[in-house]
């Protein structure tokens, strides 16, 4: 005890990496349980008086905390070339990566799935999802279709070859006959995967057992979600979602730690909203206010560099995140970005064809047609980046947080006022007290 789950409340890029890094120094394990290198987390750390920026994709953000064991759980899909590239990059910067553990049950992203991801998007045309093109969707589809390749398969060449053959029997037909692209050779795929096996071997573990024993010992385990609630394959804006369970419940299936062991759920909520890729977004701004948020918040994707779509805070989404994840604590990030606005609109409900919706419409078509109903709160002009306690915030910034807290229905325990590790206000402790 305790086990803490950290999730994104909106459409991703809320600042989960920074929040994980913040908790990293006081937890023993950080577990990535879903997604893969579609995620992009930027963490800014002060080292010898200089600000150092780290961009992580596949590795849990806890890897930057020296005493924390980073774990890649069974629910993750792994591009092995990216894994080693990222490890090499961190090693070169003096980060100790030697404690990393990788689940034997996690699936690998074979090169043919990157190709399929990209050509599928091309063929979907204007119905495309706007994926990151990393092969995430096809790899999760293979997992469900029971033609996936797992980490443990790398250690039985005969089995690996059989599995790659089975997968390519179908895929090569699709690649060649439907998409008119080059088929993949079994030998090439097997050879590439085997080339990683020896280096990976010391990291491979029964991570479910490791985490269970850690919790028995009283260690603290933090589960860090990739993506976010509205990108979850079951609870998000389907089909404009990623292909994994990014909500808190995914921490259990994606790690092998049962729901009865989870003590708290922290959700990260940006003070406004962003989205990358296609799909509905009721509070999206297409005017100079949207441009203001993009510029001031540096809203460009960590993974693909795409400009993020920007809009106001949507508390219908926030309330939904509270319910779906069972949020115990919120961290509101990037409050500093809202400084300098006369009025700060907050979406409190939707109008759908003249009908008010206080909760997420059950029908996706209604969500596509939702017009936000705004409450306009007064803005503030004072620089808040130096504030370290709630009382130091200007009265209007405090009022903004308190109103959002009331609307989303769970307490706001921390507030981000800048990208740096220390640029945060902790109102309430984020780590639950250890039960005696
Ligand atoms: P993640 O995917 O949820 O980890 O988020 P990203 O790293 O993709 O995007 C969040 C961005 O906001 C990063 O560039 C962070 O450095 C930055 N950030 C996080 N918290 C704050 C904050 O409170 N204020 C400001 N200005 N930037 C922040
Ligand atoms: P982090 O962890 C924001 C989006 C993509 C696309 C959709 C499906 O940094 O918050 P995929 O490649 O996963 O099949 O793409 O999901 N997406 C993200 N958007 N942040 C992310 O991760 C995302 N990961 C995927 O843009 O719309
Ligand atoms: Mg991100």
Short mmCIF file of N, CA and C in Angstrom, two decimals, residues 118-226:
data_model
loop_
_atom_site.label_atom_id
_atom_site.label_comp_id
_atom_site.label_asym_id
_atom_site.label_seq_id
_atom_site.Cartn_x
_atom_site.Cartn_y
_atom_site.Cartn_z
N UNK A 118 -0.37 3.25 -41.22
CA UNK A 118 -0.25 4.41 -42.14
C UNK A 118 -1.11 4.23 -43.39
N UNK A 119 -1.08 3.04 -43.98
CA UNK A 119 -1.87 2.89 -45.21
C UNK A 119 -3.37 2.88 -44.91
N UNK A 120 -3.77 2.35 -43.76
CA UNK A 120 -5.20 2.37 -43.41
C UNK A 120 -5.69 3.81 -43.32
N UNK A 121 -4.90 4.65 -42.67
CA UNK A 121 -5.27 6.07 -42.55
C UNK A 121 -5.41 6.71 -43.93
N UNK A 122 -4.47 6.35 -44.82
CA UNK A 122 -4.51 6.93 -46.16
C UNK A 122 -5.79 6.49 -46.87
N UNK A 123 -6.14 5.22 -46.69
CA UNK A 123 -7.33 4.69 -47.37
C UNK A 123 -8.62 5.22 -46.75
N UNK A 124 -8.59 5.56 -45.46
CA UNK A 124 -9.80 6.09 -44.83
C UNK A 124 -10.14 7.48 -45.34
N UNK A 125 -9.14 8.18 -45.87
CA UNK A 125 -9.36 9.50 -46.45
C UNK A 125 -9.92 10.46 -45.43
N UNK A 126 -11.06 11.08 -45.73
CA UNK A 126 -11.57 12.08 -44.78
C UNK A 126 -12.21 11.44 -43.54
N UNK A 127 -12.33 10.13 -43.53
CA UNK A 127 -12.83 9.45 -42.31
C UNK A 127 -11.67 8.98 -41.43
N UNK A 128 -10.44 9.42 -41.73
CA UNK A 128 -9.27 8.98 -40.96
C UNK A 128 -9.39 9.40 -39.48
N UNK A 129 -8.64 8.70 -38.64
CA UNK A 129 -8.65 8.97 -37.19
C UNK A 129 -7.62 10.04 -36.85
N UNK A 130 -6.59 10.15 -37.68
CA UNK A 130 -5.48 11.05 -37.33
C UNK A 130 -4.55 10.38 -36.35
N UNK A 131 -4.27 9.08 -36.57
CA UNK A 131 -3.43 8.34 -35.61
C UNK A 131 -1.99 8.88 -35.64
N UNK A 132 -1.20 8.39 -34.70
CA UNK A 132 0.20 8.80 -34.65
C UNK A 132 1.04 7.98 -35.63
N UNK A 133 0.44 6.99 -36.27
CA UNK A 133 1.15 6.19 -37.28
C UNK A 133 2.20 5.26 -36.71
N UNK A 134 2.06 4.93 -35.43
CA UNK A 134 3.08 4.10 -34.77
C UNK A 134 2.73 2.61 -34.75
N UNK A 135 1.61 2.24 -35.38
CA UNK A 135 1.22 0.82 -35.41
C UNK A 135 0.44 0.37 -34.19
N UNK A 136 -0.05 1.32 -33.42
CA UNK A 136 -0.73 0.99 -32.16
C UNK A 136 -2.03 0.21 -32.42
N UNK A 137 -2.92 0.77 -33.25
CA UNK A 137 -4.23 0.14 -33.50
C UNK A 137 -4.09 -1.27 -34.06
N UNK A 138 -3.32 -1.47 -35.15
CA UNK A 138 -3.18 -2.82 -35.69
C UNK A 138 -2.59 -3.81 -34.68
N UNK A 139 -1.71 -3.36 -33.79
CA UNK A 139 -1.11 -4.29 -32.83
C UNK A 139 -2.13 -4.72 -31.77
N UNK A 140 -2.94 -3.76 -31.28
CA UNK A 140 -4.01 -4.16 -30.35
C UNK A 140 -5.05 -5.02 -31.05
N UNK A 141 -5.30 -4.76 -32.34
CA UNK A 141 -6.25 -5.60 -33.08
C UNK A 141 -5.72 -7.02 -33.17
N UNK A 142 -4.43 -7.17 -33.43
CA UNK A 142 -3.80 -8.50 -33.49
C UNK A 142 -3.94 -9.22 -32.14
N UNK A 143 -3.76 -8.45 -31.06
CA UNK A 143 -3.87 -9.04 -29.72
C UNK A 143 -5.27 -9.64 -29.55
N UNK A 144 -6.29 -8.87 -29.89
CA UNK A 144 -7.67 -9.35 -29.76
C UNK A 144 -7.95 -10.48 -30.76
N UNK A 145 -7.34 -10.42 -31.91
CA UNK A 145 -7.51 -11.46 -32.94
C UNK A 145 -6.70 -12.72 -32.65
N UNK A 146 -5.91 -12.64 -31.60
CA UNK A 146 -5.03 -13.74 -31.16
C UNK A 146 -3.97 -14.12 -32.19
N UNK A 147 -3.49 -13.06 -32.88
CA UNK A 147 -2.36 -13.29 -33.80
C UNK A 147 -1.22 -12.32 -33.46
N UNK A 148 -1.20 -11.89 -32.18
CA UNK A 148 -0.16 -10.95 -31.75
C UNK A 148 1.14 -11.67 -31.39
N UNK A 149 2.22 -10.88 -31.29
CA UNK A 149 3.52 -11.42 -30.90
C UNK A 149 3.84 -10.83 -29.52
N UNK A 150 4.16 -11.70 -28.57
CA UNK A 150 4.46 -11.21 -27.23
C UNK A 150 5.96 -11.22 -26.95
N UNK A 151 6.36 -10.46 -25.95
CA UNK A 151 7.78 -10.37 -25.58
C UNK A 151 8.34 -11.78 -25.35
N UNK A 152 7.60 -12.63 -24.66
CA UNK A 152 8.14 -13.96 -24.34
C UNK A 152 8.39 -14.81 -25.59
N UNK A 153 7.71 -14.49 -26.69
CA UNK A 153 7.90 -15.26 -27.93
C UNK A 153 9.31 -15.08 -28.50
N UNK A 154 9.97 -13.98 -28.09
CA UNK A 154 11.32 -13.73 -28.59
C UNK A 154 12.31 -14.77 -28.08
N UNK A 155 11.90 -15.53 -27.06
CA UNK A 155 12.82 -16.48 -26.44
C UNK A 155 12.51 -17.93 -26.84
N UNK A 156 11.70 -18.09 -27.88
CA UNK A 156 11.44 -19.42 -28.45
C UNK A 156 11.32 -19.21 -29.96
N UNK A 157 12.47 -19.36 -30.63
CA UNK A 157 12.52 -18.99 -32.05
C UNK A 157 11.50 -19.74 -32.90
N UNK A 158 11.28 -21.02 -32.54
CA UNK A 158 10.34 -21.84 -33.33
C UNK A 158 8.92 -21.26 -33.23
N UNK A 159 8.54 -20.96 -32.02
CA UNK A 159 7.20 -20.40 -31.78
C UNK A 159 7.09 -19.03 -32.45
N UNK A 160 8.14 -18.22 -32.30
CA UNK A 160 8.12 -16.88 -32.88
C UNK A 160 7.87 -16.97 -34.39
N UNK A 161 8.62 -17.86 -35.05
CA UNK A 161 8.49 -18.00 -36.50
C UNK A 161 7.06 -18.44 -36.87
N UNK A 162 6.54 -19.39 -36.10
CA UNK A 162 5.16 -19.86 -36.38
C UNK A 162 4.16 -18.70 -36.27
N UNK A 163 4.34 -17.89 -35.25
CA UNK A 163 3.40 -16.80 -35.01
C UNK A 163 3.50 -15.72 -36.08
N UNK A 164 4.74 -15.40 -36.46
CA UNK A 164 4.93 -14.38 -37.51
C UNK A 164 4.35 -14.90 -38.83
N UNK A 165 4.58 -16.18 -39.10
CA UNK A 165 4.03 -16.79 -40.33
C UNK A 165 2.51 -16.68 -40.35
N UNK A 166 1.90 -17.03 -39.21
CA UNK A 166 0.42 -17.00 -39.13
C UNK A 166 -0.09 -15.59 -39.35
N UNK A 167 0.56 -14.62 -38.71
CA UNK A 167 0.10 -13.23 -38.84
C UNK A 167 0.26 -12.74 -40.28
N UNK A 168 1.40 -13.09 -40.88
CA UNK A 168 1.68 -12.56 -42.22
C UNK A 168 0.84 -13.23 -43.32
N UNK A 169 0.37 -14.43 -43.01
CA UNK A 169 -0.48 -15.11 -44.00
C UNK A 169 -1.68 -14.23 -44.36
N UNK A 170 -2.26 -13.62 -43.34
CA UNK A 170 -3.41 -12.73 -43.58
C UNK A 170 -2.92 -11.35 -44.00
N UNK A 171 -1.96 -10.83 -43.25
CA UNK A 171 -1.55 -9.43 -43.45
C UNK A 171 -0.96 -9.19 -44.84
N UNK A 172 -0.18 -10.13 -45.31
CA UNK A 172 0.45 -9.92 -46.61
C UNK A 172 -0.59 -9.87 -47.74
N UNK A 173 -1.68 -10.61 -47.56
CA UNK A 173 -2.76 -10.53 -48.56
C UNK A 173 -3.33 -9.11 -48.56
N UNK A 174 -3.55 -8.61 -47.35
CA UNK A 174 -4.13 -7.27 -47.22
C UNK A 174 -3.17 -6.22 -47.77
N UNK A 175 -1.90 -6.35 -47.36
CA UNK A 175 -0.90 -5.36 -47.80
C UNK A 175 -0.76 -5.34 -49.32
N UNK A 176 -0.64 -6.53 -49.90
CA UNK A 176 -0.37 -6.60 -51.33
C UNK A 176 -1.63 -6.38 -52.17
N UNK A 177 -2.71 -7.09 -51.82
CA UNK A 177 -3.89 -7.09 -52.70
C UNK A 177 -4.82 -5.90 -52.48
N UNK A 178 -4.94 -5.46 -51.22
CA UNK A 178 -5.87 -4.35 -50.98
C UNK A 178 -5.13 -3.01 -51.00
N UNK A 179 -4.03 -2.95 -50.26
CA UNK A 179 -3.33 -1.67 -50.17
C UNK A 179 -2.26 -1.49 -51.24
N UNK A 180 -2.00 -2.53 -51.97
CA UNK A 180 -1.04 -2.41 -53.06
C UNK A 180 0.35 -1.99 -52.58
N UNK A 181 0.73 -2.48 -51.37
CA UNK A 181 2.07 -2.17 -50.84
C UNK A 181 2.86 -3.47 -50.75
N UNK A 182 4.15 -3.29 -50.42
CA UNK A 182 5.05 -4.43 -50.39
C UNK A 182 4.71 -5.39 -49.24
N UNK A 183 4.70 -6.68 -49.54
CA UNK A 183 4.46 -7.68 -48.49
C UNK A 183 5.72 -7.78 -47.61
N UNK A 184 5.55 -8.29 -46.37
CA UNK A 184 6.70 -8.44 -45.48
C UNK A 184 7.20 -9.88 -45.53
N UNK A 185 8.51 -10.07 -45.45
CA UNK A 185 9.08 -11.42 -45.47
C UNK A 185 9.20 -11.93 -44.03
N UNK A 186 8.76 -13.17 -43.80
CA UNK A 186 8.80 -13.76 -42.46
C UNK A 186 10.23 -13.68 -41.89
N UNK A 187 11.20 -14.04 -42.70
CA UNK A 187 12.59 -14.06 -42.22
C UNK A 187 13.05 -12.68 -41.72
N UNK A 188 12.70 -11.66 -42.48
CA UNK A 188 13.12 -10.31 -42.09
C UNK A 188 12.51 -9.91 -40.74
N UNK A 189 11.22 -10.21 -40.59
CA UNK A 189 10.53 -9.82 -39.34
C UNK A 189 11.13 -10.59 -38.16
N UNK A 190 11.30 -11.90 -38.34
CA UNK A 190 11.85 -12.74 -37.26
C UNK A 190 13.26 -12.26 -36.90
N UNK A 191 14.05 -12.03 -37.91
CA UNK A 191 15.44 -11.59 -37.68
C UNK A 191 15.48 -10.27 -36.91
N UNK A 192 14.63 -9.34 -37.28
CA UNK A 192 14.64 -8.04 -36.59
C UNK A 192 14.25 -8.24 -35.12
N UNK A 193 13.19 -9.00 -34.88
CA UNK A 193 12.73 -9.18 -33.49
C UNK A 193 13.80 -9.90 -32.66
N UNK A 194 14.42 -10.91 -33.25
CA UNK A 194 15.45 -11.66 -32.50
C UNK A 194 16.66 -10.80 -32.18
N UNK A 195 16.91 -9.81 -33.01
CA UNK A 195 18.09 -8.97 -32.79
C UNK A 195 18.00 -8.19 -31.47
N UNK A 196 16.79 -8.06 -30.93
CA UNK A 196 16.62 -7.32 -29.67
C UNK A 196 16.64 -8.24 -28.45
N UNK A 197 16.48 -9.56 -28.69
CA UNK A 197 16.19 -10.49 -27.59
C UNK A 197 17.25 -10.48 -26.48
N UNK A 198 18.53 -10.55 -26.86
CA UNK A 198 19.57 -10.69 -25.83
C UNK A 198 19.63 -9.44 -24.94
N UNK A 199 19.56 -8.27 -25.53
CA UNK A 199 19.65 -7.04 -24.72
C UNK A 199 18.42 -6.88 -23.81
N UNK A 200 17.29 -7.38 -24.32
CA UNK A 200 16.05 -7.22 -23.56
C UNK A 200 15.96 -8.22 -22.40
N UNK A 201 16.60 -9.40 -22.57
CA UNK A 201 16.41 -10.52 -21.64
C UNK A 201 16.48 -10.15 -20.15
N UNK A 202 17.48 -9.39 -19.69
CA UNK A 202 17.54 -9.13 -18.24
C UNK A 202 16.38 -8.26 -17.72
N UNK A 203 15.67 -7.61 -18.64
CA UNK A 203 14.57 -6.74 -18.19
C UNK A 203 13.25 -7.49 -18.10
N UNK A 204 13.15 -8.62 -18.78
CA UNK A 204 11.87 -9.33 -18.89
C UNK A 204 11.52 -9.98 -17.55
N UNK A 205 10.27 -9.77 -17.11
CA UNK A 205 9.88 -10.28 -15.79
C UNK A 205 8.39 -10.59 -15.75
N UNK A 206 7.99 -11.31 -14.70
CA UNK A 206 6.57 -11.49 -14.40
C UNK A 206 6.18 -10.25 -13.59
N UNK A 207 5.86 -9.19 -14.28
CA UNK A 207 5.69 -7.89 -13.61
C UNK A 207 4.46 -7.87 -12.69
N UNK A 208 3.45 -8.67 -13.01
CA UNK A 208 2.28 -8.76 -12.12
C UNK A 208 2.71 -9.28 -10.75
N UNK A 209 3.56 -10.30 -10.75
CA UNK A 209 4.05 -10.88 -9.49
C UNK A 209 4.94 -9.87 -8.75
N UNK A 210 5.82 -9.22 -9.50
CA UNK A 210 6.73 -8.23 -8.88
C UNK A 210 5.91 -7.14 -8.17
N UNK A 211 4.86 -6.65 -8.84
CA UNK A 211 4.06 -5.56 -8.28
C UNK A 211 3.23 -6.03 -7.08
N UNK A 212 2.73 -7.24 -7.18
CA UNK A 212 1.94 -7.79 -6.08
C UNK A 212 2.83 -7.93 -4.84
N UNK A 213 4.05 -8.43 -5.04
CA UNK A 213 4.97 -8.58 -3.90
C UNK A 213 5.38 -7.21 -3.34
N UNK A 214 5.53 -6.25 -4.24
CA UNK A 214 5.89 -4.89 -3.79
C UNK A 214 4.78 -4.33 -2.90
N UNK A 215 3.53 -4.50 -3.32
CA UNK A 215 2.41 -4.00 -2.51
C UNK A 215 2.31 -4.75 -1.19
N UNK A 216 2.59 -6.03 -1.20
CA UNK A 216 2.59 -6.82 0.05
C UNK A 216 3.63 -6.26 1.03
N UNK A 217 4.77 -5.82 0.49
CA UNK A 217 5.85 -5.28 1.34
C UNK A 217 5.53 -3.89 1.87
N UNK A 218 4.50 -3.26 1.30
CA UNK A 218 4.16 -1.90 1.72
C UNK A 218 4.77 -0.83 0.83
N UNK A 219 5.32 -1.23 -0.30
CA UNK A 219 5.87 -0.25 -1.24
C UNK A 219 4.74 0.54 -1.92
N UNK A 220 5.10 1.70 -2.46
CA UNK A 220 4.11 2.52 -3.17
C UNK A 220 4.27 2.32 -4.66
N UNK A 221 3.15 2.07 -5.32
CA UNK A 221 3.16 1.83 -6.77
C UNK A 221 2.27 2.86 -7.45
N UNK A 222 2.83 3.52 -8.46
CA UNK A 222 2.06 4.51 -9.23
C UNK A 222 1.84 3.97 -10.64
N UNK A 223 0.59 3.94 -11.07
CA UNK A 223 0.25 3.47 -12.42
C UNK A 223 0.01 4.70 -13.28
N UNK A 224 0.80 4.84 -14.35
CA UNK A 224 0.73 6.05 -15.17
C UNK A 224 0.08 5.74 -16.52
N UNK A 225 -1.08 6.34 -16.77
CA UNK A 225 -1.78 6.09 -18.04
C UNK A 225 -1.13 6.87 -19.18
N UNK A 226 -1.15 6.26 -20.36
CA UNK A 226 -0.91 7.02 -21.58
C UNK A 226 -2.26 7.48 -22.08
#
